[in-house]
mmCIF file of C-alpha atoms and ligand atoms in Angstrom:
data_model
loop_
_atom_site.group_PDB
_atom_site.id
_atom_site.type_symbol
_atom_site.label_atom_id
_atom_site.label_comp_id
_atom_site.label_asym_id
_atom_site.label_seq_id
_atom_site.Cartn_x
_atom_site.Cartn_y
_atom_site.Cartn_z
ATOM 1 C CA UNK A 1 -2.040 -7.164 -18.188
ATOM 2 C CA UNK A 2 0.144 -10.100 -19.154
ATOM 3 C CA UNK A 3 1.073 -13.109 -17.048
ATOM 4 C CA UNK A 4 4.277 -14.985 -17.723
ATOM 5 C CA UNK A 5 5.404 -18.028 -15.760
ATOM 6 C CA UNK A 6 9.086 -18.851 -15.807
ATOM 7 C CA UNK A 7 10.578 -21.968 -14.237
ATOM 8 C CA UNK A 8 14.079 -21.726 -12.881
ATOM 9 C CA UNK A 9 14.229 -25.277 -11.531
ATOM 10 C CA UNK A 10 14.827 -27.001 -14.886
ATOM 11 C CA UNK A 11 12.668 -30.001 -13.954
ATOM 12 C CA UNK A 12 10.269 -30.709 -16.829
ATOM 13 C CA UNK A 13 8.404 -33.269 -14.732
ATOM 14 C CA UNK A 14 7.196 -30.390 -12.604
ATOM 15 C CA UNK A 15 5.444 -28.901 -15.591
ATOM 16 C CA UNK A 16 3.830 -31.577 -17.742
ATOM 17 C CA UNK A 17 1.468 -33.676 -15.548
ATOM 18 C CA UNK A 18 0.299 -30.687 -13.602
ATOM 19 C CA UNK A 19 0.110 -28.167 -16.383
ATOM 20 C CA UNK A 20 -3.675 -27.738 -16.679
ATOM 21 C CA UNK A 21 -4.267 -27.526 -12.954
ATOM 22 C CA UNK A 22 -1.246 -25.315 -12.605
ATOM 23 C CA UNK A 23 -2.579 -22.939 -15.236
ATOM 24 C CA UNK A 24 -5.967 -22.626 -13.540
ATOM 25 C CA UNK A 25 -4.500 -22.089 -10.084
ATOM 26 C CA UNK A 26 -1.992 -19.583 -11.432
ATOM 27 C CA UNK A 27 -4.726 -17.588 -13.143
ATOM 28 C CA UNK A 28 -6.701 -17.304 -9.908
ATOM 29 C CA UNK A 29 -3.515 -16.418 -8.009
ATOM 30 C CA UNK A 30 -2.703 -13.783 -10.621
ATOM 31 C CA UNK A 31 -6.113 -12.122 -10.188
ATOM 32 C CA UNK A 32 -5.709 -12.017 -6.422
ATOM 33 C CA UNK A 33 -2.158 -10.682 -6.618
ATOM 34 C CA UNK A 34 -3.299 -7.900 -8.937
ATOM 35 C CA UNK A 35 -5.651 -6.718 -6.192
ATOM 36 C CA UNK A 36 -2.791 -6.809 -3.667
ATOM 37 C CA UNK A 37 -0.538 -4.922 -6.091
ATOM 38 C CA UNK A 38 -3.193 -2.235 -6.610
ATOM 39 C CA UNK A 39 -3.559 -1.722 -2.863
ATOM 40 C CA UNK A 40 0.195 -1.604 -2.281
ATOM 41 C CA UNK A 41 0.760 0.878 -5.113
ATOM 42 C CA UNK A 42 -2.040 3.044 -3.775
ATOM 43 C CA UNK A 43 -0.546 3.096 -0.275
ATOM 44 C CA UNK A 44 2.948 3.732 -1.628
ATOM 45 C CA UNK A 45 1.625 6.663 -3.703
ATOM 46 C CA UNK A 46 -0.056 8.137 -0.651
ATOM 47 C CA UNK A 47 3.187 7.661 1.281
ATOM 48 C CA UNK A 48 4.777 10.017 -1.238
ATOM 49 C CA UNK A 49 2.056 12.586 -0.635
ATOM 50 C CA UNK A 50 0.472 11.837 -4.026
ATOM 51 C CA UNK A 51 -2.938 10.648 -5.168
ATOM 52 C CA UNK A 52 -3.443 6.907 -4.796
ATOM 53 C CA UNK A 53 -3.581 6.215 -8.532
ATOM 54 C CA UNK A 54 -0.257 7.845 -9.474
ATOM 55 C CA UNK A 55 2.216 4.948 -9.150
ATOM 56 C CA UNK A 56 -0.086 2.416 -10.819
ATOM 57 C CA UNK A 57 -0.580 4.728 -13.797
ATOM 58 C CA UNK A 58 3.212 5.112 -14.188
ATOM 59 C CA UNK A 59 3.852 1.371 -14.112
ATOM 60 C CA UNK A 60 1.511 0.837 -17.028
ATOM 61 C CA UNK A 61 -1.956 0.946 -15.432
ATOM 62 C CA UNK A 62 -3.881 -2.107 -16.596
ATOM 63 C CA UNK A 63 -0.919 -3.127 -18.752
ATOM 64 C CA UNK A 64 1.184 -3.933 -15.696
ATOM 65 C CA UNK A 65 2.855 -7.329 -16.163
ATOM 66 C CA UNK A 66 3.112 -10.103 -13.593
ATOM 67 C CA UNK A 67 5.850 -12.638 -14.125
ATOM 68 C CA UNK A 68 6.083 -15.698 -11.902
ATOM 69 C CA UNK A 69 9.416 -17.378 -11.280
ATOM 70 C CA UNK A 70 9.681 -20.592 -9.285
ATOM 71 C CA UNK A 71 12.990 -20.998 -7.485
ATOM 72 C CA UNK A 72 14.130 -24.401 -6.279
ATOM 73 C CA UNK A 73 17.238 -24.773 -4.143
ATOM 74 C CA UNK A 74 18.191 -28.426 -3.544
ATOM 75 C CA UNK A 75 19.982 -29.365 -0.289
ATOM 76 C CA UNK A 76 23.663 -28.482 -0.260
ATOM 77 C CA UNK A 77 26.188 -30.485 1.809
ATOM 78 C CA UNK A 78 28.249 -27.345 2.473
ATOM 79 C CA UNK A 79 25.714 -24.503 2.652
ATOM 80 C CA UNK A 80 28.292 -22.065 4.033
ATOM 81 C CA UNK A 81 30.111 -22.254 0.678
ATOM 82 C CA UNK A 82 27.139 -21.620 -1.605
ATOM 83 C CA UNK A 83 24.331 -19.164 -2.178
ATOM 84 C CA UNK A 84 20.915 -19.887 -3.695
ATOM 85 C CA UNK A 85 20.737 -16.450 -5.294
ATOM 86 C CA UNK A 86 23.542 -13.871 -5.330
ATOM 87 C CA UNK A 87 22.869 -10.457 -3.754
ATOM 88 C CA UNK A 88 20.699 -8.343 -6.029
ATOM 89 C CA UNK A 89 17.802 -5.932 -6.182
ATOM 90 C CA UNK A 90 14.760 -6.842 -8.276
ATOM 91 C CA UNK A 91 14.235 -4.760 -11.394
ATOM 92 C CA UNK A 92 10.461 -4.981 -10.969
ATOM 93 C CA UNK A 93 8.253 -2.326 -9.413
ATOM 94 C CA UNK A 94 7.215 -4.728 -6.656
ATOM 95 C CA UNK A 95 7.939 -8.400 -5.992
ATOM 96 C CA UNK A 96 5.492 -10.607 -4.110
ATOM 97 C CA UNK A 97 7.189 -13.708 -2.764
ATOM 98 C CA UNK A 98 5.944 -16.882 -1.094
ATOM 99 C CA UNK A 99 8.661 -19.242 0.189
ATOM 100 C CA UNK A 100 8.253 -22.706 1.664
ATOM 101 C CA UNK A 101 9.101 -23.141 5.358
ATOM 102 C CA UNK A 102 12.855 -23.594 4.826
ATOM 103 C CA UNK A 103 14.478 -20.294 5.840
ATOM 104 C CA UNK A 104 16.914 -18.711 3.394
ATOM 105 C CA UNK A 105 15.881 -15.199 2.382
ATOM 106 C CA UNK A 106 18.176 -12.468 3.726
ATOM 107 C CA UNK A 107 17.983 -8.695 3.312
ATOM 108 C CA UNK A 108 20.793 -6.164 3.624
ATOM 109 C CA UNK A 109 20.015 -3.811 6.490
ATOM 110 C CA UNK A 110 22.306 -1.571 8.521
ATOM 111 C CA UNK A 111 25.428 -3.121 6.939
ATOM 112 C CA UNK A 112 24.404 -6.697 7.784
ATOM 113 C CA UNK A 113 22.615 -9.601 6.190
ATOM 114 C CA UNK A 114 19.424 -10.052 8.195
ATOM 115 C CA UNK A 115 17.556 -13.368 8.057
ATOM 116 C CA UNK A 116 13.895 -12.970 7.078
ATOM 117 C CA UNK A 117 11.837 -15.222 9.344
ATOM 118 C CA UNK A 118 9.387 -17.560 7.689
ATOM 119 C CA UNK A 119 5.818 -16.479 8.365
ATOM 120 C CA UNK A 120 3.112 -19.008 7.441
ATOM 121 C CA UNK A 121 0.475 -17.694 5.014
ATOM 122 C CA UNK A 122 2.344 -14.429 4.498
ATOM 123 C CA UNK A 123 3.406 -12.664 1.334
ATOM 124 C CA UNK A 124 6.877 -11.118 1.368
ATOM 125 C CA UNK A 125 6.936 -7.839 -0.516
ATOM 126 C CA UNK A 126 10.056 -6.301 -2.013
ATOM 127 C CA UNK A 127 10.167 -2.766 -3.308
ATOM 128 C CA UNK A 128 11.922 -3.105 -6.657
ATOM 129 C CA UNK A 129 14.091 -0.790 -8.751
ATOM 130 C CA UNK A 130 11.215 0.866 -10.646
ATOM 131 C CA UNK A 131 9.579 2.159 -7.467
ATOM 132 C CA UNK A 132 12.950 3.430 -6.269
ATOM 133 C CA UNK A 133 13.359 5.380 -9.527
ATOM 134 C CA UNK A 134 9.765 6.690 -9.635
ATOM 135 C CA UNK A 135 9.995 7.825 -6.002
ATOM 136 C CA UNK A 136 13.339 9.522 -6.763
ATOM 137 C CA UNK A 137 14.987 7.374 -4.087
ATOM 138 C CA UNK A 138 12.411 7.923 -1.317
ATOM 139 C CA UNK A 139 11.671 4.187 -1.412
ATOM 140 C CA UNK A 140 14.705 1.928 -1.701
ATOM 141 C CA UNK A 141 14.873 -1.227 -3.762
ATOM 142 C CA UNK A 142 15.770 -3.933 -1.242
ATOM 143 C CA UNK A 143 19.114 -5.706 -1.629
ATOM 144 C CA UNK A 144 18.569 -9.383 -0.886
ATOM 145 C CA UNK A 145 20.003 -12.857 -1.414
ATOM 146 C CA UNK A 146 19.064 -16.419 -0.562
ATOM 147 C CA UNK A 147 21.011 -19.159 1.134
ATOM 148 C CA UNK A 148 20.679 -22.947 0.860
ATOM 149 C CA UNK A 149 19.942 -25.584 3.479
ATOM 150 C CA UNK A 150 22.058 -28.612 4.335
ATOM 151 C CA UNK A 151 19.177 -31.080 4.413
ATOM 152 C CA UNK A 152 16.022 -29.603 3.017
ATOM 153 C CA UNK A 153 14.979 -28.307 -0.376
ATOM 154 C CA UNK A 154 14.025 -24.652 -0.312
ATOM 155 C CA UNK A 155 11.489 -23.269 -2.776
ATOM 156 C CA UNK A 156 10.126 -19.833 -3.387
ATOM 157 C CA UNK A 157 7.473 -18.493 -5.727
ATOM 158 C CA UNK A 158 8.285 -14.947 -6.756
ATOM 159 C CA UNK A 159 5.879 -12.777 -8.744
ATOM 160 C CA UNK A 160 7.556 -9.739 -10.286
ATOM 161 C CA UNK A 161 5.132 -6.879 -10.980
ATOM 162 C CA UNK A 162 6.699 -4.777 -13.690
ATOM 163 C CA UNK A 163 5.805 -2.099 -16.215
ATOM 164 C CA UNK A 164 5.368 -3.029 -19.881
ATOM 165 C CA UNK A 165 8.636 -2.739 -21.821
ATOM 166 C CA UNK A 166 7.607 0.497 -23.554
ATOM 167 C CA UNK A 167 6.755 2.359 -20.309
ATOM 168 C CA UNK A 168 8.958 5.387 -19.622
ATOM 169 C CA UNK A 169 10.208 5.256 -16.055
ATOM 170 C CA UNK A 170 11.889 8.156 -14.307
ATOM 171 C CA UNK A 171 11.466 10.196 -11.123
ATOM 172 C CA UNK A 172 7.879 11.432 -10.845
ATOM 173 C CA UNK A 173 7.765 15.138 -11.862
ATOM 174 C CA UNK A 174 5.749 15.870 -8.705
ATOM 175 C CA UNK A 175 8.776 14.829 -6.613
ATOM 176 C CA UNK A 176 11.424 16.783 -8.477
ATOM 177 C CA UNK A 177 12.236 20.465 -7.946
ATOM 178 C CA UNK A 178 15.306 22.606 -7.386
ATOM 179 C CA UNK A 179 16.149 21.368 -3.884
ATOM 180 C CA UNK A 180 15.303 17.781 -4.954
ATOM 181 C CA UNK A 181 16.809 17.201 -8.388
ATOM 182 C CA UNK A 182 16.226 13.935 -10.262
ATOM 183 C CA UNK A 183 18.637 11.260 -9.012
ATOM 184 C CA UNK A 184 17.880 8.826 -11.846
ATOM 185 C CA UNK A 185 17.638 9.145 -15.597
ATOM 186 C CA UNK A 186 14.365 8.500 -17.421
ATOM 187 C CA UNK A 187 14.255 5.596 -19.854
ATOM 188 C CA UNK A 188 11.973 2.832 -21.073
ATOM 189 C CA UNK A 189 11.711 -0.247 -18.905
ATOM 190 C CA UNK A 190 13.130 -2.218 -21.858
ATOM 191 C CA UNK A 191 16.250 -0.054 -21.781
ATOM 192 C CA UNK A 192 16.524 -0.431 -18.003
ATOM 193 C CA UNK A 193 16.334 -4.246 -18.311
ATOM 194 C CA UNK A 194 18.904 -4.316 -21.083
ATOM 195 C CA UNK A 195 21.299 -2.213 -19.005
ATOM 196 C CA UNK A 196 20.761 -4.261 -15.867
ATOM 197 C CA UNK A 197 21.172 -7.627 -17.616
ATOM 198 C CA UNK A 198 24.350 -6.390 -19.286
ATOM 199 C CA UNK A 199 25.680 -4.717 -16.118
ATOM 200 C CA UNK A 200 25.807 -1.313 -17.825
ATOM 201 C CA UNK A 201 25.423 1.903 -15.828
ATOM 202 C CA UNK A 202 21.849 3.152 -15.629
HETATM 203 O O1 LIG B 1 14.205 -17.381 -2.964
HETATM 204 C C1 LIG B 1 14.122 -16.282 -2.433
HETATM 205 O O2 LIG B 1 13.726 -16.130 -1.273
HETATM 206 C C2 LIG B 1 14.491 -15.041 -3.198
HETATM 207 C C3 LIG B 1 14.462 -15.213 -4.690
HETATM 208 C C4 LIG B 1 14.786 -13.953 -5.392
HETATM 209 O O3 LIG B 1 15.317 -13.042 -4.833
HETATM 210 C C5 LIG B 1 14.439 -13.790 -6.814
HETATM 211 O O4 LIG B 1 13.978 -14.747 -7.447
HETATM 212 O O5 LIG B 1 14.604 -12.671 -7.329
HETATM 213 FE FE1 LIG B 2 15.065 -11.167 -5.933
#
């Protein structure tokens, strides 16, 4: 298992004085999130009628990678004209997100953008593209975006749980048969990332 922390706020002062403490706290957080990920993958496997261990083993088992990204959205004088993050689905297997108390996350549901209420002490979980592919479309990768606030800075801490680059990801053979053909092609996660980053068809 590999932990990567990526900063998208471009503020070096956030990193240097706090770096040692940040590293320790992040390592503890990482351990706890791995337990949450294991439980979620187990429940999602069972939801597909499979043994609990199946999804975890297909996303790399103990080689699953957690990548933390810190988003920072400064106040925007005309929030109706800007977005914090454009609509997208996450290419991870699962994303575990903690925002601050400034609302902004929206999910696409029933042809509308629905505001996700802030819930103190809660983790927001997105099903990502890799679970959609493995489940042959039974679970959908959630389309989401974030808005900005007129007066307050919004922040969110997203941890993307993803397979190692070499992992082959495709619809689970247990879920594919004649009436239910594979809806997605099988490829390495590295190939999937390359195609997604370069907006190529999957
Ligand atoms: O800030 C948010 O609530 C969402 C961020 C997000 O979707 C992402 O980093 O992929
Ligand atoms: Fe996202």
